[in-house]
């Protein structure tokens, strides 16, 4: 999964990115916006994988991971072009983490206005909505032109109908992520990667002193249904440069119980509605990431398209049952080793072995 760190200029995106990835990219108050995003991969901590690895002693253990893309500040001026490379890059990510500055800095206040988290979110959503409107309108104009030339396939008609519905929704100043789409509509608009269709996590970047109290905006974001978290950005960046024991000591002082990686990866999972299933064996123990509600055949396709194509059955047992009973043999004796069909909804912590034939 790819998550984009976005936000106004100088809100601390790169600082938080460095803390997350252990990279050491330049953070600076006066540097001009970067042209390219910084990219880093963060392993998703899951103690279940560690336990499975101890049990199966595989040659290889592969954890799930999240790819973070740290973009330069956006929406500072109104001239941003909806089809710019930066926007295309941002929209190719499945979810956004919006970094909002709450630490005090007189110079940044002067340059970019005093910190006002609620206003920043409102501004971002308005800009995303506007940008999506431009994209939808441009496409509708092209479709109209096509109609005049006699291009009127059923697919284009579904696309047109969906885009009109989207446009109406956007004109009411509402985000696309609040809408529901039947599968054929979802498919017709998937390629647009609309800004306002993506789930958004709010990260309030706070000073070390400010971290001791919950920022008042946190409660307001939660009440409005957003997932929001307070991060002491600069402090976390410094932590990421220490060794584990030292970092633990400083974290305890600040009352932080989990590393920034664990906190943010967990929030991203919740944000997108992700779960993990596992494959195990002598060669490899591996975690796979899927959306909640994914069926067995689509989960198999995540491993390899052949497994979905030739899917016969999924041998399945749960991680919890395995740990409770100690071995696959004991599970079989207890009748906890199941055979599931294509439509079985995979559960978090399922261990799957796909029987297939191609
Ligand atoms: N006091 C304080 N300063 C911070 C914090 N986070 C970032 N800064 C400072 O704010 C400035 C900008 O930080 P960056 O991380 O580069 O911000 P950015 O959002 O990546 O900036 P652009 O990519 O240029 O938009 C730097 O001078 C940082 O040291 C923080 O938590 N506390
Ligand atoms: Mg930056």
mmCIF file of C-alpha atoms and ligand atoms in Angstrom:
data_model
loop_
_atom_site.group_PDB
_atom_site.id
_atom_site.type_symbol
_atom_site.label_atom_id
_atom_site.label_comp_id
_atom_site.label_asym_id
_atom_site.label_seq_id
_atom_site.Cartn_x
_atom_site.Cartn_y
_atom_site.Cartn_z
ATOM 1 C CA UNK A 1 0.000 0.000 0.000
ATOM 2 C CA UNK A 2 1.127 3.540 -0.759
ATOM 3 C CA UNK A 3 0.340 6.413 1.589
ATOM 4 C CA UNK A 4 0.996 10.048 0.611
ATOM 5 C CA UNK A 5 2.155 12.554 3.209
ATOM 6 C CA UNK A 6 0.559 15.790 2.112
ATOM 7 C CA UNK A 7 -0.079 19.177 3.652
ATOM 8 C CA UNK A 8 0.525 22.904 3.418
ATOM 9 C CA UNK A 9 4.130 24.065 2.909
ATOM 10 C CA UNK A 10 6.400 23.631 5.938
ATOM 11 C CA UNK A 11 3.940 21.728 8.081
ATOM 12 C CA UNK A 12 6.603 19.130 8.937
ATOM 13 C CA UNK A 13 5.888 16.398 6.390
ATOM 14 C CA UNK A 14 9.543 15.594 5.738
ATOM 15 C CA UNK A 15 10.310 15.722 9.460
ATOM 16 C CA UNK A 16 7.637 13.089 10.124
ATOM 17 C CA UNK A 17 8.714 11.109 7.040
ATOM 18 C CA UNK A 18 12.293 11.019 8.364
ATOM 19 C CA UNK A 19 11.044 9.848 11.763
ATOM 20 C CA UNK A 20 9.011 7.093 10.117
ATOM 21 C CA UNK A 21 11.614 5.808 7.698
ATOM 22 C CA UNK A 22 14.877 6.603 9.487
ATOM 23 C CA UNK A 23 15.973 8.582 6.431
ATOM 24 C CA UNK A 24 17.725 11.898 6.807
ATOM 25 C CA UNK A 25 16.266 14.221 4.183
ATOM 26 C CA UNK A 26 16.775 17.933 4.531
ATOM 27 C CA UNK A 27 14.199 19.758 6.635
ATOM 28 C CA UNK A 28 14.348 23.479 6.351
ATOM 29 C CA UNK A 29 12.186 26.525 6.894
ATOM 30 C CA UNK A 30 13.274 28.384 3.776
ATOM 31 C CA UNK A 31 14.043 25.764 1.150
ATOM 32 C CA UNK A 32 11.849 25.950 -1.959
ATOM 33 C CA UNK A 33 9.391 23.081 -2.531
ATOM 34 C CA UNK A 34 11.039 19.861 -3.722
ATOM 35 C CA UNK A 35 10.269 18.626 -7.235
ATOM 36 C CA UNK A 36 10.096 14.964 -6.338
ATOM 37 C CA UNK A 37 8.617 13.103 -3.388
ATOM 38 C CA UNK A 38 10.827 11.232 -0.918
ATOM 39 C CA UNK A 39 9.904 7.560 -0.844
ATOM 40 C CA UNK A 40 10.460 5.093 1.992
ATOM 41 C CA UNK A 41 9.200 1.684 3.019
ATOM 42 C CA UNK A 42 8.102 0.971 6.561
ATOM 43 C CA UNK A 43 7.631 -2.536 7.871
ATOM 44 C CA UNK A 44 4.310 -3.210 9.578
ATOM 45 C CA UNK A 45 5.007 -4.627 13.010
ATOM 46 C CA UNK A 46 2.928 -7.723 13.671
ATOM 47 C CA UNK A 47 4.024 -9.982 16.488
ATOM 48 C CA UNK A 48 1.998 -12.788 14.913
ATOM 49 C CA UNK A 49 4.565 -13.005 12.091
ATOM 50 C CA UNK A 50 7.354 -13.270 14.639
ATOM 51 C CA UNK A 51 5.530 -16.112 16.436
ATOM 52 C CA UNK A 52 4.810 -17.930 13.162
ATOM 53 C CA UNK A 53 8.430 -17.606 12.176
ATOM 54 C CA UNK A 54 9.496 -19.196 15.477
ATOM 55 C CA UNK A 55 7.074 -22.061 14.875
ATOM 56 C CA UNK A 56 7.890 -22.840 11.237
ATOM 57 C CA UNK A 57 11.547 -21.756 11.178
ATOM 58 C CA UNK A 58 11.283 -20.756 7.502
ATOM 59 C CA UNK A 59 14.205 -19.742 5.294
ATOM 60 C CA UNK A 60 12.537 -16.383 4.751
ATOM 61 C CA UNK A 61 10.142 -14.233 6.778
ATOM 62 C CA UNK A 62 8.336 -11.463 4.969
ATOM 63 C CA UNK A 63 6.449 -8.771 6.839
ATOM 64 C CA UNK A 64 3.781 -6.556 5.359
ATOM 65 C CA UNK A 65 4.889 -3.021 4.606
ATOM 66 C CA UNK A 66 3.610 0.410 3.732
ATOM 67 C CA UNK A 67 5.309 2.717 1.247
ATOM 68 C CA UNK A 68 5.262 6.359 2.350
ATOM 69 C CA UNK A 69 5.605 9.133 -0.232
ATOM 70 C CA UNK A 70 6.551 12.536 1.160
ATOM 71 C CA UNK A 71 5.337 15.276 -1.186
ATOM 72 C CA UNK A 72 6.149 18.994 -1.176
ATOM 73 C CA UNK A 73 3.498 21.362 0.180
ATOM 74 C CA UNK A 74 0.406 21.803 -1.998
ATOM 75 C CA UNK A 75 -2.612 24.079 -2.298
ATOM 76 C CA UNK A 76 -0.665 27.151 -1.210
ATOM 77 C CA UNK A 77 -1.811 29.029 -4.292
ATOM 78 C CA UNK A 78 -4.716 28.651 -6.635
ATOM 79 C CA UNK A 79 -2.713 28.072 -9.786
ATOM 80 C CA UNK A 80 -2.076 24.361 -9.160
ATOM 81 C CA UNK A 81 -2.861 22.419 -12.321
ATOM 82 C CA UNK A 82 -5.018 19.335 -11.638
ATOM 83 C CA UNK A 83 -2.969 17.167 -14.017
ATOM 84 C CA UNK A 84 0.486 18.175 -12.704
ATOM 85 C CA UNK A 85 3.038 15.451 -11.975
ATOM 86 C CA UNK A 86 2.840 16.100 -8.227
ATOM 87 C CA UNK A 87 -0.935 15.720 -8.206
ATOM 88 C CA UNK A 88 -0.784 12.578 -10.328
ATOM 89 C CA UNK A 89 1.793 11.151 -7.897
ATOM 90 C CA UNK A 90 -0.327 11.988 -4.877
ATOM 91 C CA UNK A 91 -3.444 10.518 -6.424
ATOM 92 C CA UNK A 92 -1.670 7.252 -7.226
ATOM 93 C CA UNK A 93 -1.466 6.596 -3.458
ATOM 94 C CA UNK A 94 -4.315 4.702 -1.795
ATOM 95 C CA UNK A 95 -4.560 6.943 1.248
ATOM 96 C CA UNK A 96 -3.420 10.346 2.480
ATOM 97 C CA UNK A 97 -1.883 11.472 5.733
ATOM 98 C CA UNK A 98 -2.507 15.205 6.019
ATOM 99 C CA UNK A 99 0.218 16.815 8.141
ATOM 100 C CA UNK A 100 -0.951 20.011 9.832
ATOM 101 C CA UNK A 101 1.378 22.307 11.765
ATOM 102 C CA UNK A 102 0.396 23.137 15.308
ATOM 103 C CA UNK A 103 3.894 23.937 16.636
ATOM 104 C CA UNK A 104 4.471 27.641 17.137
ATOM 105 C CA UNK A 105 6.884 29.396 14.803
ATOM 106 C CA UNK A 106 6.663 33.166 14.295
ATOM 107 C CA UNK A 107 8.345 33.140 10.897
ATOM 108 C CA UNK A 108 6.157 30.342 9.557
ATOM 109 C CA UNK A 109 3.118 32.152 11.023
ATOM 110 C CA UNK A 110 4.088 35.240 9.045
ATOM 111 C CA UNK A 111 4.734 33.387 5.834
ATOM 112 C CA UNK A 112 1.822 30.953 5.909
ATOM 113 C CA UNK A 113 -0.614 32.285 8.529
ATOM 114 C CA UNK A 114 -1.097 31.281 12.159
ATOM 115 C CA UNK A 115 -1.804 27.612 12.800
ATOM 116 C CA UNK A 116 -5.474 26.744 12.418
ATOM 117 C CA UNK A 117 -5.963 22.975 11.935
ATOM 118 C CA UNK A 118 -9.688 23.056 11.200
ATOM 119 C CA UNK A 119 -9.209 25.740 8.573
ATOM 120 C CA UNK A 120 -6.390 23.748 6.952
ATOM 121 C CA UNK A 121 -8.568 20.644 6.621
ATOM 122 C CA UNK A 122 -11.429 22.704 5.223
ATOM 123 C CA UNK A 123 -9.090 24.382 2.725
ATOM 124 C CA UNK A 124 -7.648 21.031 1.637
ATOM 125 C CA UNK A 125 -11.032 19.446 1.143
ATOM 126 C CA UNK A 126 -12.264 22.449 -0.850
ATOM 127 C CA UNK A 127 -9.187 22.346 -3.083
ATOM 128 C CA UNK A 128 -9.508 18.600 -3.599
ATOM 129 C CA UNK A 129 -13.163 19.005 -4.483
ATOM 130 C CA UNK A 130 -12.362 21.801 -6.939
ATOM 131 C CA UNK A 131 -9.608 19.787 -8.549
ATOM 132 C CA UNK A 132 -11.907 16.750 -8.879
ATOM 133 C CA UNK A 133 -14.589 18.969 -10.428
ATOM 134 C CA UNK A 134 -12.178 20.167 -13.103
ATOM 135 C CA UNK A 135 -11.201 16.573 -13.909
ATOM 136 C CA UNK A 136 -14.843 15.393 -14.077
ATOM 137 C CA UNK A 137 -15.934 18.381 -16.183
ATOM 138 C CA UNK A 138 -13.060 17.955 -18.657
ATOM 139 C CA UNK A 139 -13.879 14.300 -19.105
ATOM 140 C CA UNK A 140 -17.598 15.013 -19.548
ATOM 141 C CA UNK A 141 -16.797 17.554 -22.278
ATOM 142 C CA UNK A 142 -14.763 14.900 -24.090
ATOM 143 C CA UNK A 143 -17.574 12.386 -23.732
ATOM 144 C CA UNK A 144 -20.050 14.929 -25.186
ATOM 145 C CA UNK A 145 -17.729 15.487 -28.128
ATOM 146 C CA UNK A 146 -17.552 11.733 -28.619
ATOM 147 C CA UNK A 147 -21.355 11.481 -28.575
ATOM 148 C CA UNK A 148 -21.518 14.090 -31.343
ATOM 149 C CA UNK A 149 -19.149 11.952 -33.380
ATOM 150 C CA UNK A 150 -21.312 8.907 -32.747
ATOM 151 C CA UNK A 151 -19.211 7.227 -30.029
ATOM 152 C CA UNK A 152 -21.824 6.002 -27.563
ATOM 153 C CA UNK A 153 -20.835 2.654 -26.080
ATOM 154 C CA UNK A 154 -22.590 1.267 -22.971
ATOM 155 C CA UNK A 155 -19.336 1.713 -21.004
ATOM 156 C CA UNK A 156 -19.091 5.388 -21.897
ATOM 157 C CA UNK A 157 -22.719 5.880 -20.908
ATOM 158 C CA UNK A 158 -22.093 4.347 -17.476
ATOM 159 C CA UNK A 159 -19.049 6.559 -17.099
ATOM 160 C CA UNK A 160 -21.027 9.644 -18.082
ATOM 161 C CA UNK A 161 -23.866 8.861 -15.697
ATOM 162 C CA UNK A 162 -21.425 8.255 -12.844
ATOM 163 C CA UNK A 163 -19.458 11.419 -13.550
ATOM 164 C CA UNK A 164 -22.663 13.501 -13.565
ATOM 165 C CA UNK A 165 -23.626 12.043 -10.195
ATOM 166 C CA UNK A 166 -20.128 12.788 -8.885
ATOM 167 C CA UNK A 167 -20.222 16.333 -10.196
ATOM 168 C CA UNK A 168 -23.545 17.016 -8.495
ATOM 169 C CA UNK A 169 -22.129 15.705 -5.237
ATOM 170 C CA UNK A 170 -18.965 17.817 -5.569
ATOM 171 C CA UNK A 171 -21.034 20.914 -6.343
ATOM 172 C CA UNK A 172 -22.602 20.507 -2.917
ATOM 173 C CA UNK A 173 -19.061 20.812 -1.556
ATOM 174 C CA UNK A 174 -18.963 17.154 -0.501
ATOM 175 C CA UNK A 175 -16.141 14.632 -0.904
ATOM 176 C CA UNK A 176 -16.450 11.615 -3.202
ATOM 177 C CA UNK A 177 -15.377 9.288 -0.376
ATOM 178 C CA UNK A 178 -18.874 9.702 1.139
ATOM 179 C CA UNK A 179 -20.506 8.212 -1.971
ATOM 180 C CA UNK A 180 -21.293 4.565 -2.730
ATOM 181 C CA UNK A 181 -20.723 3.063 -6.174
ATOM 182 C CA UNK A 182 -22.009 -0.215 -7.578
ATOM 183 C CA UNK A 183 -19.169 -2.303 -9.087
ATOM 184 C CA UNK A 184 -19.679 -1.225 -12.718
ATOM 185 C CA UNK A 185 -19.614 2.472 -11.747
ATOM 186 C CA UNK A 186 -16.618 1.966 -9.500
ATOM 187 C CA UNK A 187 -14.809 0.336 -12.413
ATOM 188 C CA UNK A 188 -15.780 3.137 -14.809
ATOM 189 C CA UNK A 189 -14.201 5.857 -12.642
ATOM 190 C CA UNK A 190 -11.321 3.963 -11.022
ATOM 191 C CA UNK A 191 -8.762 5.425 -13.417
ATOM 192 C CA UNK A 192 -9.449 9.015 -12.362
ATOM 193 C CA UNK A 193 -8.080 8.422 -8.845
ATOM 194 C CA UNK A 194 -10.126 11.341 -7.578
ATOM 195 C CA UNK A 195 -8.499 13.327 -4.766
ATOM 196 C CA UNK A 196 -11.569 13.492 -2.569
ATOM 197 C CA UNK A 197 -12.270 9.773 -2.895
ATOM 198 C CA UNK A 198 -9.244 8.792 -0.795
ATOM 199 C CA UNK A 199 -9.382 8.144 2.930
ATOM 200 C CA UNK A 200 -7.528 10.753 4.947
ATOM 201 C CA UNK A 201 -5.639 10.508 8.234
ATOM 202 C CA UNK A 202 -4.908 13.748 10.062
ATOM 203 C CA UNK A 203 -1.541 14.168 11.779
ATOM 204 C CA UNK A 204 -1.213 17.201 14.014
ATOM 205 C CA UNK A 205 2.475 18.073 14.140
ATOM 206 C CA UNK A 206 3.097 19.400 17.602
ATOM 207 C CA UNK A 207 6.058 20.793 19.504
ATOM 208 C CA UNK A 208 7.588 18.759 22.307
ATOM 209 C CA UNK A 209 5.977 21.076 24.884
ATOM 210 C CA UNK A 210 2.593 21.060 23.155
ATOM 211 C CA UNK A 211 2.576 17.269 23.096
ATOM 212 C CA UNK A 212 1.855 17.060 26.830
ATOM 213 C CA UNK A 213 -1.743 18.107 26.221
ATOM 214 C CA UNK A 214 -4.203 16.938 23.584
ATOM 215 C CA UNK A 215 -4.642 19.686 21.008
ATOM 216 C CA UNK A 216 -8.290 20.882 21.085
ATOM 217 C CA UNK A 217 -8.633 20.224 17.325
ATOM 218 C CA UNK A 218 -8.134 16.470 17.936
ATOM 219 C CA UNK A 219 -11.534 16.127 19.602
ATOM 220 C CA UNK A 220 -13.192 18.182 16.872
ATOM 221 C CA UNK A 221 -11.697 16.021 14.110
ATOM 222 C CA UNK A 222 -12.780 12.849 15.895
ATOM 223 C CA UNK A 223 -16.290 14.209 16.400
ATOM 224 C CA UNK A 224 -16.461 14.902 12.658
ATOM 225 C CA UNK A 225 -15.534 11.264 11.984
ATOM 226 C CA UNK A 226 -11.859 11.704 11.056
ATOM 227 C CA UNK A 227 -9.025 9.553 12.276
ATOM 228 C CA UNK A 228 -6.559 11.977 13.859
ATOM 229 C CA UNK A 229 -3.338 11.669 15.839
ATOM 230 C CA UNK A 230 -0.932 14.048 17.483
ATOM 231 C CA UNK A 231 2.757 13.642 16.611
ATOM 232 C CA UNK A 232 5.745 15.459 18.101
ATOM 233 C CA UNK A 233 7.502 15.629 14.736
ATOM 234 C CA UNK A 234 10.943 17.041 15.537
ATOM 235 C CA UNK A 235 11.157 14.995 18.728
ATOM 236 C CA UNK A 236 10.276 11.801 16.824
ATOM 237 C CA UNK A 237 12.882 12.607 14.195
ATOM 238 C CA UNK A 238 15.519 12.885 16.894
ATOM 239 C CA UNK A 239 14.307 9.604 18.426
ATOM 240 C CA UNK A 240 14.718 7.812 15.111
ATOM 241 C CA UNK A 241 18.441 8.564 15.228
ATOM 242 C CA UNK A 242 18.975 6.985 18.650
ATOM 243 C CA UNK A 243 19.461 3.317 19.400
ATOM 244 C CA UNK A 244 16.406 1.401 20.630
ATOM 245 C CA UNK A 245 17.168 1.502 24.374
ATOM 246 C CA UNK A 246 17.885 5.213 24.406
ATOM 247 C CA UNK A 247 14.796 5.926 22.335
ATOM 248 C CA UNK A 248 12.693 3.887 24.754
ATOM 249 C CA UNK A 249 13.880 6.045 27.657
ATOM 250 C CA UNK A 250 12.972 9.308 25.938
ATOM 251 C CA UNK A 251 9.632 7.904 24.833
ATOM 252 C CA UNK A 252 8.787 6.932 28.416
ATOM 253 C CA UNK A 253 9.598 10.502 29.524
ATOM 254 C CA UNK A 254 7.165 11.861 26.956
ATOM 255 C CA UNK A 255 4.485 9.289 27.777
ATOM 256 C CA UNK A 256 4.716 7.711 24.308
ATOM 257 C CA UNK A 257 4.157 3.968 24.516
ATOM 258 C CA UNK A 258 4.534 2.943 20.870
ATOM 259 C CA UNK A 259 7.005 3.932 18.189
ATOM 260 C CA UNK A 260 5.825 6.364 15.521
ATOM 261 C CA UNK A 261 6.060 3.534 12.970
ATOM 262 C CA UNK A 262 3.740 1.300 14.926
ATOM 263 C CA UNK A 263 1.275 4.100 15.622
ATOM 264 C CA UNK A 264 1.075 5.362 12.056
ATOM 265 C CA UNK A 265 1.080 1.983 10.294
ATOM 266 C CA UNK A 266 -1.719 0.810 12.611
ATOM 267 C CA UNK A 267 -3.715 3.965 11.884
ATOM 268 C CA UNK A 268 -3.231 3.471 8.137
ATOM 269 C CA UNK A 269 -4.566 -0.081 8.449
ATOM 270 C CA UNK A 270 -7.615 1.197 10.292
ATOM 271 C CA UNK A 271 -8.068 4.088 7.891
ATOM 272 C CA UNK A 272 -8.196 1.897 4.814
ATOM 273 C CA UNK A 273 -9.929 -1.056 6.515
ATOM 274 C CA UNK A 274 -7.022 -3.455 5.991
ATOM 275 C CA UNK A 275 -6.435 -6.855 7.550
ATOM 276 C CA UNK A 276 -3.639 -9.435 7.263
ATOM 277 C CA UNK A 277 -3.655 -13.067 6.363
ATOM 278 C CA UNK A 278 -0.629 -15.342 6.425
ATOM 279 C CA UNK A 279 0.977 -18.075 4.392
ATOM 280 C CA UNK A 280 3.319 -20.431 6.230
ATOM 281 C CA UNK A 281 5.778 -23.190 5.403
ATOM 282 C CA UNK A 282 9.399 -24.264 5.560
ATOM 283 C CA UNK A 283 10.408 -21.890 2.791
ATOM 284 C CA UNK A 284 8.563 -18.796 3.793
ATOM 285 C CA UNK A 285 6.309 -17.238 6.402
ATOM 286 C CA UNK A 286 4.639 -14.207 4.974
ATOM 287 C CA UNK A 287 2.026 -11.568 5.833
ATOM 288 C CA UNK A 288 -0.361 -10.375 3.120
ATOM 289 C CA UNK A 289 -2.435 -7.224 3.255
ATOM 290 C CA UNK A 290 -6.033 -7.206 2.011
ATOM 291 C CA UNK A 291 -9.153 -5.120 2.447
ATOM 292 C CA UNK A 292 -11.667 -6.258 5.034
ATOM 293 C CA UNK A 293 -14.361 -8.285 3.254
ATOM 294 C CA UNK A 294 -12.039 -9.778 0.585
ATOM 295 C CA UNK A 295 -13.061 -13.286 -0.467
ATOM 296 C CA UNK A 296 -10.770 -16.306 -0.682
ATOM 297 C CA UNK A 297 -10.309 -16.237 -4.454
ATOM 298 C CA UNK A 298 -9.298 -12.560 -4.471
ATOM 299 C CA UNK A 299 -6.983 -13.135 -1.520
ATOM 300 C CA UNK A 300 -5.392 -15.992 -3.503
ATOM 301 C CA UNK A 301 -4.941 -13.568 -6.420
ATOM 302 C CA UNK A 302 -2.926 -11.303 -4.151
ATOM 303 C CA UNK A 303 -0.349 -14.116 -3.834
ATOM 304 C CA UNK A 304 -0.321 -14.947 -7.544
ATOM 305 C CA UNK A 305 -2.824 -14.572 -10.370
ATOM 306 C CA UNK A 306 -2.484 -18.331 -11.153
ATOM 307 C CA UNK A 307 -3.807 -19.132 -7.681
ATOM 308 C CA UNK A 308 -6.967 -17.133 -8.368
ATOM 309 C CA UNK A 309 -7.368 -18.500 -11.897
ATOM 310 C CA UNK A 310 -6.995 -22.141 -10.900
ATOM 311 C CA UNK A 311 -8.521 -21.801 -7.423
ATOM 312 C CA UNK A 312 -9.991 -25.055 -6.080
ATOM 313 C CA UNK A 313 -10.181 -24.670 -2.297
ATOM 314 C CA UNK A 314 -8.448 -22.779 0.490
ATOM 315 C CA UNK A 315 -7.139 -24.819 3.406
ATOM 316 C CA UNK A 316 -7.646 -22.493 6.319
ATOM 317 C CA UNK A 317 -7.106 -22.171 10.054
ATOM 318 C CA UNK A 318 -6.765 -19.193 12.314
ATOM 319 C CA UNK A 319 -3.579 -17.898 13.879
ATOM 320 C CA UNK A 320 -5.244 -17.854 17.304
ATOM 321 C CA UNK A 321 -6.289 -21.518 17.006
ATOM 322 C CA UNK A 322 -2.772 -22.482 15.943
ATOM 323 C CA UNK A 323 -1.222 -20.737 18.929
ATOM 324 C CA UNK A 324 -3.843 -22.171 21.297
ATOM 325 C CA UNK A 325 -3.302 -25.765 20.077
ATOM 326 C CA UNK A 326 0.382 -25.637 19.303
ATOM 327 C CA UNK A 327 0.574 -27.340 15.904
ATOM 328 C CA UNK A 328 -1.261 -28.018 12.640
ATOM 329 C CA UNK A 329 -1.518 -31.684 13.646
ATOM 330 C CA UNK A 330 -3.460 -30.837 16.807
ATOM 331 C CA UNK A 331 -5.712 -28.499 14.821
ATOM 332 C CA UNK A 332 -6.571 -31.297 12.417
ATOM 333 C CA UNK A 333 -7.419 -33.619 15.292
ATOM 334 C CA UNK A 334 -9.759 -30.995 16.742
ATOM 335 C CA UNK A 335 -11.433 -30.421 13.385
ATOM 336 C CA UNK A 336 -10.194 -26.825 13.250
ATOM 337 C CA UNK A 337 -8.566 -27.257 9.866
ATOM 338 C CA UNK A 338 -11.169 -26.006 7.372
ATOM 339 C CA UNK A 339 -11.644 -26.192 3.627
ATOM 340 C CA UNK A 340 -13.181 -22.998 2.278
ATOM 341 C CA UNK A 341 -14.553 -22.121 -1.154
ATOM 342 C CA UNK A 342 -14.099 -19.078 -3.398
ATOM 343 C CA UNK A 343 -16.688 -16.945 -1.631
ATOM 344 C CA UNK A 344 -15.338 -17.423 1.891
ATOM 345 C CA UNK A 345 -14.635 -14.018 3.493
ATOM 346 C CA UNK A 346 -11.048 -14.081 4.702
ATOM 347 C CA UNK A 347 -10.662 -13.023 8.352
ATOM 348 C CA UNK A 348 -7.816 -11.127 9.974
ATOM 349 C CA UNK A 349 -5.244 -13.687 11.142
ATOM 350 C CA UNK A 350 -6.337 -16.497 8.825
ATOM 351 C CA UNK A 351 -3.573 -18.806 7.655
ATOM 352 C CA UNK A 352 -4.267 -19.958 4.108
ATOM 353 C CA UNK A 353 -2.935 -22.612 1.805
ATOM 354 C CA UNK A 354 -4.494 -22.365 -1.641
ATOM 355 C CA UNK A 355 -5.169 -25.566 -3.578
ATOM 356 C CA UNK A 356 -5.189 -24.727 -7.256
ATOM 357 C CA UNK A 357 -4.842 -26.233 -10.687
ATOM 358 C CA UNK A 358 -3.832 -24.368 -13.836
HETATM 359 N N1 LIG B 1 9.485 23.240 16.557
HETATM 360 C C1 LIG B 1 9.198 22.339 15.618
HETATM 361 N N2 LIG B 1 9.643 22.545 14.372
HETATM 362 C C2 LIG B 1 9.356 21.629 13.446
HETATM 363 C C3 LIG B 1 8.588 20.468 13.731
HETATM 364 N N3 LIG B 1 8.435 19.758 12.595
HETATM 365 C C4 LIG B 1 9.083 20.446 11.631
HETATM 366 N N4 LIG B 1 9.647 21.587 12.138
HETATM 367 C C5 LIG B 1 10.431 22.588 11.407
HETATM 368 O O1 LIG B 1 9.642 23.133 10.370
HETATM 369 C C6 LIG B 1 10.439 23.346 9.194
HETATM 370 C C7 LIG B 1 9.849 22.625 8.010
HETATM 371 O O2 LIG B 1 9.894 21.225 8.249
HETATM 372 P P1 LIG B 1 9.799 20.161 7.066
HETATM 373 O O3 LIG B 1 9.707 18.825 7.703
HETATM 374 O O4 LIG B 1 10.851 20.406 6.075
HETATM 375 O O5 LIG B 1 8.383 20.593 6.493
HETATM 376 P P2 LIG B 1 7.692 20.098 5.136
HETATM 377 O O6 LIG B 1 6.239 20.064 5.411
HETATM 378 O O7 LIG B 1 8.323 18.852 4.650
HETATM 379 O O8 LIG B 1 8.045 21.314 4.150
HETATM 380 P P3 LIG B 1 7.812 21.366 2.555
HETATM 381 O O9 LIG B 1 8.052 19.987 2.025
HETATM 382 O O10 LIG B 1 8.813 22.370 2.054
HETATM 383 O O11 LIG B 1 6.400 21.813 2.391
HETATM 384 C C8 LIG B 1 11.853 22.884 9.549
HETATM 385 O O12 LIG B 1 12.598 24.007 9.918
HETATM 386 C C9 LIG B 1 11.620 21.945 10.703
HETATM 387 O O13 LIG B 1 12.738 21.860 11.550
HETATM 388 C C10 LIG B 1 8.145 20.272 15.077
HETATM 389 O O14 LIG B 1 7.498 19.277 15.427
HETATM 390 N N5 LIG B 1 8.477 21.245 15.971
HETATM 391 MG MG1 LIG B 2 9.125 18.397 2.741
#
